[in-house]
Amino acid sequence: AELSRNLVGLLENAVAFIYVLDPQLRFVVASQRMAEEFGESSWRNLIGRSFADYVGEDVAEPYDQTHRKVVHEGEVMRGIVEPMLDTENERFVRSYMAPLRNRQGQIVGMVNIGQEITQEKQLTDELQRTRTLTQSLMDATDAVIYVKDTEGRYILVNKEWCRVVGPSVEEAIGQTDFDIYPAEIAEALTANDRRVAENKTAVKFEETPDDGPDARIFMSNKFPLLDGDGNAYAVGGVSTDVTQLKRQEEALRDARDEAECANRAKSAFLANMSHELRTPMNAIIGYSEMLMEDAEDREDETSVEDLGKIHRSGTHLLNLINDVLDLSKIEAGKVDLNTETFEIGPLIDSVVATAATMVAANGNSLNVNISDQVETLTSDPTRVRSKRTISCLIYASRVRQQ
């Protein structure tokens, strides 16, 4: 009697959906919560009746199919999720069913214990939709995307990860880098993950998941996933294959080094050849001056004119050689400047005297006005004279002819 009172108290106060059916699928006993689902004020009103008596055979049939598997075939149902009988709202129940047997082992009915999981299922469905959306977004990119827990086990990978690494999504979940890569590579990848988790900040790494001369190079942006307390519970990663870019950069560096080496060799050659190139030109200029003086003494105007052309051409060519050699010396880092303070007037007079012949030959005139305030200049007088002023005057006399 006491046991019966306790059982009745349990049935009347239980929040679970509890019921016992006989072999004809009629209620033997049920909880008050189950009675309320059928609109009954007391669970006793269910006794002797079936699901079909309340909701009709068509609605009851899917439930009774499960009941028959338990009562007639002796199956045990664990954690099956079914929609509830509420026709106005979408609700779900998780049930555990087992057959009831007598002392001879014969099935005499079944027991069901169910718990409403509507909110849980809604959350689970929303989580699954979010996961599906996340997976779709991850699969739509060419980047390798993955998430690992703090133990290094993969909990999320995209299709590009599978294509690059090898295992399928199902095979990857739960594995660690040590299950996939050689130990040395796995240790390097894991060390990077630990650094991100410990520092709780995103870090970029250049990672190589292969070995050998054809090893691929990935630029990996790894970041921690933090819980509400700020602790890392996982590490995510987005890796991009930069192998081709790195090889192109290496090829460009090699080409640049070769070009710089060739340029330095050229500059060094020209700088070292300054004496060999200048000496013959100075000889031509010097001998042309001597021959011009002899021709003037003989009053041979034709020879003086021809020798003047040789002298002017030689002087101009020497200036060009000097320009090239000085530029090469600058590139080779061998140019020397002899700076001093000198008067500008005499330097200008020297420049004018040198350029006068070329200016006059083109029918131009050269007028010089020197301010009284301009007195001295600190520089290399030889280079100022030969490289700056004279070159400008000669060029001007060529491009402007009267």
mmCIF file of C-alpha atoms in Angstrom:
data_model
loop_
_atom_site.group_PDB
_atom_site.id
_atom_site.type_symbol
_atom_site.label_atom_id
_atom_site.label_comp_id
_atom_site.label_asym_id
_atom_site.label_seq_id
_atom_site.Cartn_x
_atom_site.Cartn_y
_atom_site.Cartn_z
ATOM 1 C CA ALA A 1 0.000 0.000 0.000
ATOM 2 C CA GLU A 2 2.814 2.400 0.858
ATOM 3 C CA LEU A 3 4.563 1.574 -2.418
ATOM 4 C CA SER A 4 1.362 2.264 -4.308
ATOM 5 C CA ARG A 5 0.968 5.634 -2.545
ATOM 6 C CA ASN A 6 4.550 6.545 -3.435
ATOM 7 C CA LEU A 7 3.975 5.535 -7.047
ATOM 8 C CA VAL A 8 0.814 7.614 -7.238
ATOM 9 C CA GLY A 9 2.664 10.582 -5.738
ATOM 10 C CA LEU A 10 5.392 10.166 -8.346
ATOM 11 C CA LEU A 11 2.900 10.013 -11.204
ATOM 12 C CA GLU A 12 0.992 13.037 -10.000
ATOM 13 C CA ASN A 13 4.055 15.251 -9.477
ATOM 14 C CA ALA A 14 6.471 14.079 -12.166
ATOM 15 C CA VAL A 15 7.377 16.635 -14.840
ATOM 16 C CA ALA A 16 8.249 13.815 -17.228
ATOM 17 C CA PHE A 17 5.859 12.132 -19.637
ATOM 18 C CA ILE A 18 5.518 8.691 -18.058
ATOM 19 C CA TYR A 19 3.127 5.995 -19.182
ATOM 20 C CA VAL A 20 2.734 2.212 -19.314
ATOM 21 C CA LEU A 21 0.915 0.500 -22.194
ATOM 22 C CA ASP A 22 -0.475 -3.046 -22.366
ATOM 23 C CA PRO A 23 0.061 -5.266 -25.462
ATOM 24 C CA GLN A 24 -3.031 -3.661 -27.058
ATOM 25 C CA LEU A 25 -1.362 -0.244 -26.622
ATOM 26 C CA ARG A 26 -3.894 0.874 -23.975
ATOM 27 C CA PHE A 27 -2.827 3.006 -21.021
ATOM 28 C CA VAL A 28 -2.277 1.056 -17.792
ATOM 29 C CA VAL A 29 -0.845 3.932 -15.822
ATOM 30 C CA ALA A 30 0.408 7.431 -16.684
ATOM 31 C CA SER A 31 1.752 10.593 -15.116
ATOM 32 C CA GLN A 32 -0.422 13.647 -14.548
ATOM 33 C CA ARG A 33 1.740 15.540 -17.060
ATOM 34 C CA MET A 34 0.793 12.966 -19.712
ATOM 35 C CA ALA A 35 -2.902 13.302 -18.873
ATOM 36 C CA GLU A 36 -2.754 17.076 -19.263
ATOM 37 C CA GLU A 37 -1.334 16.659 -22.776
ATOM 38 C CA PHE A 38 -4.570 14.834 -23.691
ATOM 39 C CA GLY A 39 -6.731 17.424 -21.947
ATOM 40 C CA GLU A 40 -7.638 15.188 -18.993
ATOM 41 C CA SER A 41 -7.797 16.514 -15.441
ATOM 42 C CA SER A 42 -6.618 13.207 -13.944
ATOM 43 C CA TRP A 43 -4.242 10.545 -15.151
ATOM 44 C CA ARG A 44 -6.770 7.911 -14.107
ATOM 45 C CA ASN A 45 -8.980 8.994 -16.989
ATOM 46 C CA LEU A 46 -6.387 7.639 -19.437
ATOM 47 C CA ILE A 47 -6.540 4.060 -18.148
ATOM 48 C CA GLY A 48 -7.912 1.647 -20.742
ATOM 49 C CA ARG A 49 -7.757 4.161 -23.544
ATOM 50 C CA SER A 50 -5.223 4.556 -26.386
ATOM 51 C CA PHE A 51 -3.493 7.347 -28.298
ATOM 52 C CA ALA A 52 -5.971 6.856 -31.141
ATOM 53 C CA ASP A 53 -8.928 7.489 -28.796
ATOM 54 C CA TYR A 54 -7.667 11.036 -28.281
ATOM 55 C CA VAL A 55 -6.022 12.083 -31.538
ATOM 56 C CA GLY A 56 -7.399 9.689 -34.117
ATOM 57 C CA GLU A 57 -5.767 6.743 -35.823
ATOM 58 C CA ASP A 58 -3.951 8.766 -38.496
ATOM 59 C CA VAL A 59 -2.186 11.003 -35.959
ATOM 60 C CA ALA A 60 -1.575 8.150 -33.510
ATOM 61 C CA GLU A 61 -0.163 5.699 -36.064
ATOM 62 C CA PRO A 62 3.469 7.017 -36.150
ATOM 63 C CA TYR A 63 3.627 6.787 -32.364
ATOM 64 C CA ASP A 64 2.003 3.361 -32.248
ATOM 65 C CA GLN A 65 4.476 2.039 -34.820
ATOM 66 C CA THR A 66 7.218 2.763 -32.314
ATOM 67 C CA HIS A 67 5.148 1.308 -29.493
ATOM 68 C CA ARG A 68 4.624 -1.945 -31.417
ATOM 69 C CA LYS A 69 8.374 -2.333 -31.983
ATOM 70 C CA VAL A 70 8.808 -2.252 -28.220
ATOM 71 C CA VAL A 71 5.756 -4.341 -27.210
ATOM 72 C CA HIS A 72 5.761 -6.894 -30.028
ATOM 73 C CA GLU A 73 9.471 -7.093 -30.968
ATOM 74 C CA GLY A 74 11.080 -6.318 -27.626
ATOM 75 C CA GLU A 75 13.198 -3.435 -28.896
ATOM 76 C CA VAL A 76 14.586 -0.850 -26.485
ATOM 77 C CA MET A 77 14.397 2.753 -27.684
ATOM 78 C CA ARG A 78 16.902 5.138 -26.220
ATOM 79 C CA GLY A 79 16.720 8.886 -26.694
ATOM 80 C CA ILE A 80 14.424 8.997 -29.699
ATOM 81 C CA VAL A 81 13.142 12.473 -30.515
ATOM 82 C CA GLU A 82 9.510 12.804 -31.588
ATOM 83 C CA PRO A 83 7.144 15.708 -32.155
ATOM 84 C CA MET A 84 4.568 16.106 -29.440
ATOM 85 C CA LEU A 85 0.829 15.869 -29.997
ATOM 86 C CA ASP A 86 0.365 19.633 -29.655
ATOM 87 C CA THR A 87 -1.142 20.692 -32.989
ATOM 88 C CA GLU A 88 -0.867 24.417 -32.318
ATOM 89 C CA ASN A 89 2.794 24.621 -31.368
ATOM 90 C CA GLU A 90 5.877 22.804 -32.567
ATOM 91 C CA ARG A 91 7.137 20.888 -29.543
ATOM 92 C CA PHE A 92 9.423 17.894 -29.149
ATOM 93 C CA VAL A 93 10.030 15.128 -26.622
ATOM 94 C CA ARG A 94 12.961 12.785 -26.066
ATOM 95 C CA SER A 95 11.772 9.342 -24.986
ATOM 96 C CA TYR A 96 13.242 6.182 -23.542
ATOM 97 C CA MET A 97 11.080 3.039 -24.050
ATOM 98 C CA ALA A 98 11.551 -0.525 -22.875
ATOM 99 C CA PRO A 99 9.398 -3.670 -22.833
ATOM 100 C CA LEU A 100 7.929 -4.964 -19.559
ATOM 101 C CA ARG A 101 8.241 -8.726 -18.978
ATOM 102 C CA ASN A 102 6.682 -11.131 -16.510
ATOM 103 C CA ARG A 103 8.571 -13.774 -14.575
ATOM 104 C CA GLN A 104 8.490 -16.075 -17.560
ATOM 105 C CA GLY A 105 10.126 -13.432 -19.721
ATOM 106 C CA GLN A 106 7.015 -12.750 -21.736
ATOM 107 C CA ILE A 107 6.354 -9.167 -22.804
ATOM 108 C CA VAL A 108 3.271 -7.884 -21.039
ATOM 109 C CA GLY A 109 3.539 -4.217 -21.967
ATOM 110 C CA MET A 110 5.954 -1.310 -22.228
ATOM 111 C CA VAL A 111 7.054 1.720 -20.248
ATOM 112 C CA ASN A 112 7.882 5.169 -21.634
ATOM 113 C CA ILE A 113 9.706 8.010 -19.900
ATOM 114 C CA GLY A 114 9.869 11.213 -21.907
ATOM 115 C CA GLN A 115 11.202 14.721 -21.358
ATOM 116 C CA GLU A 116 10.192 17.781 -23.323
ATOM 117 C CA ILE A 117 13.198 19.172 -25.197
ATOM 118 C CA THR A 118 11.564 21.845 -27.341
ATOM 119 C CA GLN A 119 13.890 24.622 -26.206
ATOM 120 C CA GLU A 120 16.906 22.347 -26.350
ATOM 121 C CA LYS A 121 15.999 21.216 -29.868
ATOM 122 C CA GLN A 122 15.475 24.790 -30.992
ATOM 123 C CA LEU A 123 18.925 25.674 -29.704
ATOM 124 C CA THR A 124 20.382 22.555 -31.304
ATOM 125 C CA ASP A 125 18.730 23.321 -34.638
ATOM 126 C CA GLU A 126 19.934 26.925 -34.507
ATOM 127 C CA LEU A 127 23.432 25.725 -33.683
ATOM 128 C CA GLN A 128 23.303 23.312 -36.605
ATOM 129 C CA ARG A 129 22.101 26.059 -38.964
ATOM 130 C CA THR A 130 24.908 28.302 -37.764
ATOM 131 C CA ARG A 131 27.422 25.515 -38.179
ATOM 132 C CA THR A 132 26.133 24.776 -41.686
ATOM 133 C CA LEU A 133 26.343 28.455 -42.602
ATOM 134 C CA THR A 134 29.852 28.693 -41.154
ATOM 135 C CA GLN A 135 30.948 25.588 -43.026
ATOM 136 C CA SER A 136 29.476 26.919 -46.282
ATOM 137 C CA LEU A 137 31.304 30.226 -45.889
ATOM 138 C CA MET A 138 34.549 28.433 -45.066
ATOM 139 C CA ASP A 139 34.196 26.109 -48.048
ATOM 140 C CA ALA A 140 33.602 29.041 -50.414
ATOM 141 C CA THR A 141 37.124 30.450 -49.948
ATOM 142 C CA ASP A 142 40.449 29.327 -51.395
ATOM 143 C CA ALA A 143 42.147 29.811 -48.031
ATOM 144 C CA VAL A 144 42.880 26.892 -45.708
ATOM 145 C CA ILE A 145 40.684 27.372 -42.605
ATOM 146 C CA TYR A 146 40.680 25.271 -39.432
ATOM 147 C CA VAL A 147 39.958 25.358 -35.699
ATOM 148 C CA LYS A 148 41.699 23.263 -33.024
ATOM 149 C CA ASP A 149 40.882 22.858 -29.344
ATOM 150 C CA THR A 150 43.460 23.485 -26.628
ATOM 151 C CA GLU A 151 44.613 19.865 -26.914
ATOM 152 C CA GLY A 152 45.435 20.390 -30.581
ATOM 153 C CA ARG A 153 42.505 18.314 -31.871
ATOM 154 C CA TYR A 154 40.806 19.554 -35.031
ATOM 155 C CA ILE A 155 37.186 20.510 -34.432
ATOM 156 C CA LEU A 156 36.530 22.328 -37.697
ATOM 157 C CA VAL A 157 38.163 22.294 -41.150
ATOM 158 C CA ASN A 158 37.070 23.463 -44.592
ATOM 159 C CA LYS A 159 37.240 21.740 -47.963
ATOM 160 C CA GLU A 160 40.421 23.556 -48.973
ATOM 161 C CA TRP A 161 42.140 22.168 -45.856
ATOM 162 C CA CYS A 162 41.054 18.675 -46.929
ATOM 163 C CA ARG A 163 42.338 19.262 -50.472
ATOM 164 C CA VAL A 164 45.714 20.543 -49.284
ATOM 165 C CA VAL A 165 46.300 18.245 -46.306
ATOM 166 C CA GLY A 166 44.553 15.060 -47.412
ATOM 167 C CA PRO A 167 42.069 13.724 -44.824
ATOM 168 C CA SER A 168 38.339 14.257 -45.264
ATOM 169 C CA VAL A 169 36.352 16.430 -42.873
ATOM 170 C CA GLU A 170 35.110 13.360 -40.998
ATOM 171 C CA GLU A 171 38.616 11.902 -40.763
ATOM 172 C CA ALA A 172 40.170 15.185 -39.618
ATOM 173 C CA ILE A 173 37.826 15.868 -36.709
ATOM 174 C CA GLY A 174 39.456 14.688 -33.492
ATOM 175 C CA GLN A 175 42.912 14.235 -34.992
ATOM 176 C CA THR A 176 45.990 16.267 -34.043
ATOM 177 C CA ASP A 177 48.873 17.489 -36.183
ATOM 178 C CA PHE A 178 50.929 14.553 -34.909
ATOM 179 C CA ASP A 179 48.375 12.184 -36.498
ATOM 180 C CA ILE A 180 48.759 13.937 -39.871
ATOM 181 C CA TYR A 181 52.273 15.387 -40.273
ATOM 182 C CA PRO A 182 55.823 14.191 -39.550
ATOM 183 C CA ALA A 183 56.815 14.805 -35.927
ATOM 184 C CA GLU A 184 59.147 17.732 -36.670
ATOM 185 C CA ILE A 185 56.525 19.614 -38.688
ATOM 186 C CA ALA A 186 53.750 18.779 -36.200
ATOM 187 C CA GLU A 187 55.845 20.127 -33.327
ATOM 188 C CA ALA A 188 56.467 23.416 -35.165
ATOM 189 C CA LEU A 189 52.743 23.863 -35.944
ATOM 190 C CA THR A 190 51.751 22.981 -32.380
ATOM 191 C CA ALA A 191 54.309 25.408 -30.928
ATOM 192 C CA ASN A 192 52.730 28.233 -32.942
ATOM 193 C CA ASP A 193 49.266 27.256 -31.655
ATOM 194 C CA ARG A 194 50.515 27.266 -28.052
ATOM 195 C CA ARG A 195 51.993 30.721 -28.488
ATOM 196 C CA VAL A 196 48.663 32.082 -29.752
ATOM 197 C CA ALA A 197 46.667 30.429 -26.931
ATOM 198 C CA GLU A 198 49.091 31.539 -24.200
ATOM 199 C CA ASN A 199 49.412 35.129 -25.409
ATOM 200 C CA LYS A 200 45.690 35.363 -26.268
ATOM 201 C CA THR A 201 46.464 37.405 -29.358
ATOM 202 C CA ALA A 202 46.529 36.851 -33.114
ATOM 203 C CA VAL A 203 49.926 36.137 -34.669
ATOM 204 C CA LYS A 204 51.076 35.632 -38.274
ATOM 205 C CA PHE A 205 53.406 32.742 -39.027
ATOM 206 C CA GLU A 206 55.180 31.486 -42.112
ATOM 207 C CA GLU A 207 54.589 27.735 -41.947
ATOM 208 C CA THR A 208 55.748 24.814 -44.083
ATOM 209 C CA PRO A 209 53.583 21.684 -43.785
ATOM 210 C CA ASP A 210 55.864 19.740 -46.140
ATOM 211 C CA ASP A 211 59.505 18.789 -46.286
ATOM 212 C CA GLY A 212 61.904 18.487 -49.197
ATOM 213 C CA PRO A 213 62.896 20.891 -51.985
ATOM 214 C CA ASP A 214 59.307 21.290 -53.227
ATOM 215 C CA ALA A 215 57.889 22.149 -49.800
ATOM 216 C CA ARG A 216 54.934 24.527 -49.883
ATOM 217 C CA ILE A 217 54.946 27.743 -47.863
ATOM 218 C CA PHE A 218 51.823 29.107 -46.160
ATOM 219 C CA MET A 219 51.236 32.435 -44.479
ATOM 220 C CA SER A 220 49.075 31.554 -41.473
ATOM 221 C CA ASN A 221 47.072 34.064 -39.466
ATOM 222 C CA LYS A 222 46.283 32.282 -36.187
ATOM 223 C CA PHE A 223 43.985 33.722 -33.538
ATOM 224 C CA PRO A 224 42.605 32.601 -30.153
ATOM 225 C CA LEU A 225 38.931 31.857 -29.471
ATOM 226 C CA LEU A 226 38.133 33.066 -25.944
ATOM 227 C CA ASP A 227 35.330 32.100 -23.562
ATOM 228 C CA GLY A 228 33.386 34.472 -21.326
ATOM 229 C CA ASP A 229 36.225 34.532 -18.798
ATOM 230 C CA GLY A 230 38.792 35.457 -21.420
ATOM 231 C CA ASN A 231 40.428 32.031 -21.512
ATOM 232 C CA ALA A 232 41.373 30.450 -24.831
ATOM 233 C CA TYR A 233 39.325 27.338 -25.543
ATOM 234 C CA ALA A 234 40.444 26.949 -29.166
ATOM 235 C CA VAL A 235 42.798 28.337 -31.804
ATOM 236 C CA GLY A 236 41.607 29.246 -35.286
ATOM 237 C CA GLY A 237 43.735 29.631 -38.364
ATOM 238 C CA VAL A 238 43.494 31.015 -41.893
ATOM 239 C CA SER A 239 46.414 29.932 -44.088
ATOM 240 C CA THR A 240 47.181 31.112 -47.610
ATOM 241 C CA ASP A 241 49.545 29.345 -50.002
ATOM 242 C CA VAL A 242 52.329 31.844 -50.780
ATOM 243 C CA THR A 243 54.736 29.348 -52.316
ATOM 244 C CA GLN A 244 54.641 30.910 -55.784
ATOM 245 C CA LEU A 245 54.970 34.417 -54.360
ATOM 246 C CA LYS A 246 57.980 33.423 -52.265
ATOM 247 C CA ARG A 247 59.666 31.789 -55.239
ATOM 248 C CA GLN A 248 59.044 34.878 -57.358
ATOM 249 C CA GLU A 249 60.475 37.077 -54.611
ATOM 250 C CA GLU A 250 63.519 34.826 -54.419
ATOM 251 C CA ALA A 251 63.958 34.957 -58.212
ATOM 252 C CA LEU A 252 63.659 38.759 -58.138
ATOM 253 C CA ARG A 253 66.259 38.972 -55.359
ATOM 254 C CA ASP A 254 68.627 36.766 -57.343
ATOM 255 C CA ALA A 255 68.074 38.858 -60.485
ATOM 256 C CA ARG A 256 68.580 42.082 -58.544
ATOM 257 C CA ASP A 257 71.773 40.751 -56.946
ATOM 258 C CA GLU A 258 73.082 39.702 -60.360
ATOM 259 C CA ALA A 259 72.218 43.100 -61.854
ATOM 260 C CA GLU A 260 73.838 44.943 -58.979
ATOM 261 C CA CYS A 261 76.920 42.740 -59.260
ATOM 262 C CA ALA A 262 77.155 43.414 -63.012
ATOM 263 C CA ASN A 263 76.626 47.135 -62.469
ATOM 264 C CA ARG A 264 79.317 47.246 -59.795
ATOM 265 C CA ALA A 265 81.678 45.394 -62.117
ATOM 266 C CA LYS A 266 80.931 47.867 -64.905
ATOM 267 C CA SER A 267 81.401 50.861 -62.651
ATOM 268 C CA ALA A 268 84.597 49.425 -61.208
ATOM 269 C CA PHE A 269 85.925 48.759 -64.708
ATOM 270 C CA LEU A 270 85.196 52.278 -65.951
ATOM 271 C CA ALA A 271 86.540 53.891 -62.805
ATOM 272 C CA ASN A 272 89.757 51.902 -63.060
ATOM 273 C CA MET A 273 90.040 52.692 -66.800
ATOM 274 C CA SER A 274 90.015 56.467 -66.274
ATOM 275 C CA HIS A 275 93.770 56.796 -66.845
ATOM 276 C CA GLU A 276 93.787 54.526 -69.906
ATOM 277 C CA LEU A 277 90.925 56.495 -71.522
ATOM 278 C CA ARG A 278 92.018 60.035 -70.625
ATOM 279 C CA THR A 279 95.705 59.719 -71.550
ATOM 280 C CA PRO A 280 95.206 59.203 -75.334
ATOM 281 C CA MET A 281 92.694 62.070 -75.492
ATOM 282 C CA ASN A 282 95.039 64.430 -73.633
ATOM 283 C CA ALA A 283 97.785 63.473 -76.104
ATOM 284 C CA ILE A 284 95.509 64.238 -79.087
ATOM 285 C CA ILE A 285 94.532 67.602 -77.582
ATOM 286 C CA GLY A 286 98.145 68.466 -76.719
ATOM 287 C CA TYR A 287 99.564 67.535 -80.136
ATOM 288 C CA SER A 288 96.735 69.407 -81.912
ATOM 289 C CA GLU A 289 97.640 72.536 -79.933
ATOM 290 C CA MET A 290 101.316 72.156 -80.874
ATOM 291 C CA LEU A 291 100.481 71.654 -84.542
ATOM 292 C CA MET A 292 98.126 74.649 -84.458
ATOM 293 C CA GLU A 293 100.945 76.847 -83.137
ATOM 294 C CA ASP A 294 103.274 75.626 -85.894
ATOM 295 C CA ALA A 295 100.603 76.250 -88.523
ATOM 296 C CA GLU A 296 99.998 79.762 -87.171
ATOM 297 C CA ASP A 297 103.727 80.461 -87.376
ATOM 298 C CA ARG A 298 103.635 79.347 -91.004
ATOM 299 C CA GLU A 299 100.436 81.354 -91.526
ATOM 300 C CA ASP A 300 98.746 78.218 -92.842
ATOM 301 C CA GLU A 301 95.131 79.200 -92.145
ATOM 302 C CA THR A 302 93.643 76.036 -93.701
ATOM 303 C CA SER A 303 95.659 73.786 -91.368
ATOM 304 C CA VAL A 304 94.878 76.021 -88.392
ATOM 305 C CA GLU A 305 91.141 75.647 -89.072
ATOM 306 C CA ASP A 306 91.341 71.861 -89.486
ATOM 307 C CA LEU A 307 93.535 71.454 -86.411
ATOM 308 C CA GLY A 308 91.113 73.643 -84.449
ATOM 309 C CA LYS A 309 88.322 71.257 -85.322
ATOM 310 C CA ILE A 310 90.442 68.340 -84.111
ATOM 311 C CA HIS A 311 91.240 70.219 -80.905
ATOM 312 C CA ARG A 312 87.632 71.156 -80.224
ATOM 313 C CA SER A 313 86.376 67.649 -80.967
ATOM 314 C CA GLY A 314 89.048 66.118 -78.787
ATOM 315 C CA THR A 315 88.209 68.504 -75.953
ATOM 316 C CA HIS A 316 84.516 67.715 -76.251
ATOM 317 C CA LEU A 317 85.153 63.961 -76.352
ATOM 318 C CA LEU A 318 87.372 64.281 -73.283
ATOM 319 C CA ASN A 319 84.555 66.081 -71.496
ATOM 320 C CA LEU A 320 82.172 63.248 -72.391
ATOM 321 C CA ILE A 321 84.676 60.671 -71.167
ATOM 322 C CA ASN A 322 85.101 62.619 -67.953
ATOM 323 C CA ASP A 323 81.336 62.745 -67.449
ATOM 324 C CA VAL A 324 80.986 58.974 -67.930
ATOM 325 C CA LEU A 325 83.954 58.178 -65.722
ATOM 326 C CA ASP A 326 82.819 60.514 -62.949
ATOM 327 C CA LEU A 327 79.334 58.967 -62.997
ATOM 328 C CA SER A 328 80.869 55.507 -62.828
ATOM 329 C CA LYS A 329 83.085 56.593 -59.972
ATOM 330 C CA ILE A 330 80.076 57.886 -58.087
ATOM 331 C CA GLU A 331 78.289 54.548 -58.578
ATOM 332 C CA ALA A 332 81.424 52.678 -57.498
ATOM 333 C CA GLY A 333 81.897 54.993 -54.516
ATOM 334 C CA LYS A 334 85.351 56.102 -55.685
ATOM 335 C CA VAL A 335 84.841 59.755 -56.589
ATOM 336 C CA ASP A 336 87.009 62.264 -54.729
ATOM 337 C CA LEU A 337 86.246 65.965 -54.347
ATOM 338 C CA ASN A 338 89.012 68.476 -53.654
ATOM 339 C CA THR A 339 87.069 71.338 -52.133
ATOM 340 C CA GLU A 340 88.518 74.789 -51.619
ATOM 341 C CA THR A 341 87.377 78.386 -51.516
ATOM 342 C CA PHE A 342 88.169 80.236 -54.723
ATOM 343 C CA GLU A 343 87.233 83.412 -56.553
ATOM 344 C CA ILE A 344 84.396 83.027 -59.026
ATOM 345 C CA GLY A 345 85.483 85.765 -61.427
ATOM 346 C CA PRO A 346 88.664 84.096 -62.730
ATOM 347 C CA LEU A 347 86.823 80.747 -63.055
ATOM 348 C CA ILE A 348 84.083 82.383 -65.166
ATOM 349 C CA ASP A 349 86.681 84.096 -67.339
ATOM 350 C CA SER A 350 88.321 80.713 -67.934
ATOM 351 C CA VAL A 351 84.992 79.112 -68.820
ATOM 352 C CA VAL A 352 84.095 81.919 -71.220
ATOM 353 C CA ALA A 353 87.444 81.652 -72.968
ATOM 354 C CA THR A 354 86.996 77.894 -73.364
ATOM 355 C CA ALA A 355 83.441 78.081 -74.681
ATOM 356 C CA ALA A 356 83.828 81.192 -76.815
ATOM 357 C CA THR A 357 85.015 79.310 -79.893
ATOM 358 C CA MET A 358 82.048 76.916 -79.887
ATOM 359 C CA VAL A 359 79.595 79.757 -79.236
ATOM 360 C CA ALA A 360 80.995 81.856 -82.077
ATOM 361 C CA ALA A 361 81.080 78.880 -84.450
ATOM 362 C CA ASN A 362 77.280 78.707 -84.274
ATOM 363 C CA GLY A 363 76.799 82.427 -84.780
ATOM 364 C CA ASN A 364 75.951 83.123 -81.143
ATOM 365 C CA SER A 365 77.360 85.645 -78.729
ATOM 366 C CA LEU A 366 78.200 85.138 -75.065
ATOM 367 C CA ASN A 367 77.672 88.032 -72.650
ATOM 368 C CA VAL A 368 78.664 87.750 -68.975
ATOM 369 C CA ASN A 369 77.382 89.967 -66.159
ATOM 370 C CA ILE A 370 78.873 89.281 -62.728
ATOM 371 C CA SER A 371 77.355 90.811 -59.610
ATOM 372 C CA ASP A 372 79.727 92.572 -57.269
ATOM 373 C CA GLN A 373 78.167 90.597 -54.401
ATOM 374 C CA VAL A 374 79.367 87.299 -55.866
ATOM 375 C CA GLU A 375 82.974 86.831 -54.816
ATOM 376 C CA THR A 376 83.893 83.310 -53.725
ATOM 377 C CA LEU A 377 82.617 79.731 -53.869
ATOM 378 C CA THR A 378 83.575 76.644 -51.860
ATOM 379 C CA SER A 379 83.664 73.571 -54.079
ATOM 380 C CA ASP A 380 85.958 71.601 -56.382
ATOM 381 C CA PRO A 381 86.969 74.256 -58.973
ATOM 382 C CA THR A 382 88.060 71.711 -61.567
ATOM 383 C CA ARG A 383 84.717 69.889 -61.530
ATOM 384 C CA VAL A 384 82.688 73.095 -61.470
ATOM 385 C CA ARG A 385 84.574 74.352 -64.474
ATOM 386 C CA SER A 386 84.594 71.168 -66.562
ATOM 387 C CA LYS A 387 81.319 69.554 -65.635
ATOM 388 C CA ARG A 388 78.815 72.247 -64.936
ATOM 389 C CA THR A 389 79.293 75.563 -66.651
ATOM 390 C CA ILE A 390 81.157 74.532 -69.796
ATOM 391 C CA SER A 391 78.800 71.641 -70.531
ATOM 392 C CA CYS A 392 75.771 73.910 -70.246
ATOM 393 C CA LEU A 393 77.285 76.580 -72.499
ATOM 394 C CA ILE A 394 78.352 74.123 -75.203
ATOM 395 C CA TYR A 395 74.925 72.489 -75.211
ATOM 396 C CA ALA A 396 73.216 75.890 -75.429
ATOM 397 C CA SER A 397 75.381 76.917 -78.348
ATOM 398 C CA ARG A 398 74.379 73.765 -80.232
ATOM 399 C CA VAL A 399 70.656 73.880 -79.746
ATOM 400 C CA ARG A 400 70.367 77.604 -80.491
ATOM 401 C CA GLN A 401 71.930 78.752 -83.738
ATOM 402 C CA GLN A 402 71.500 82.295 -85.155
#
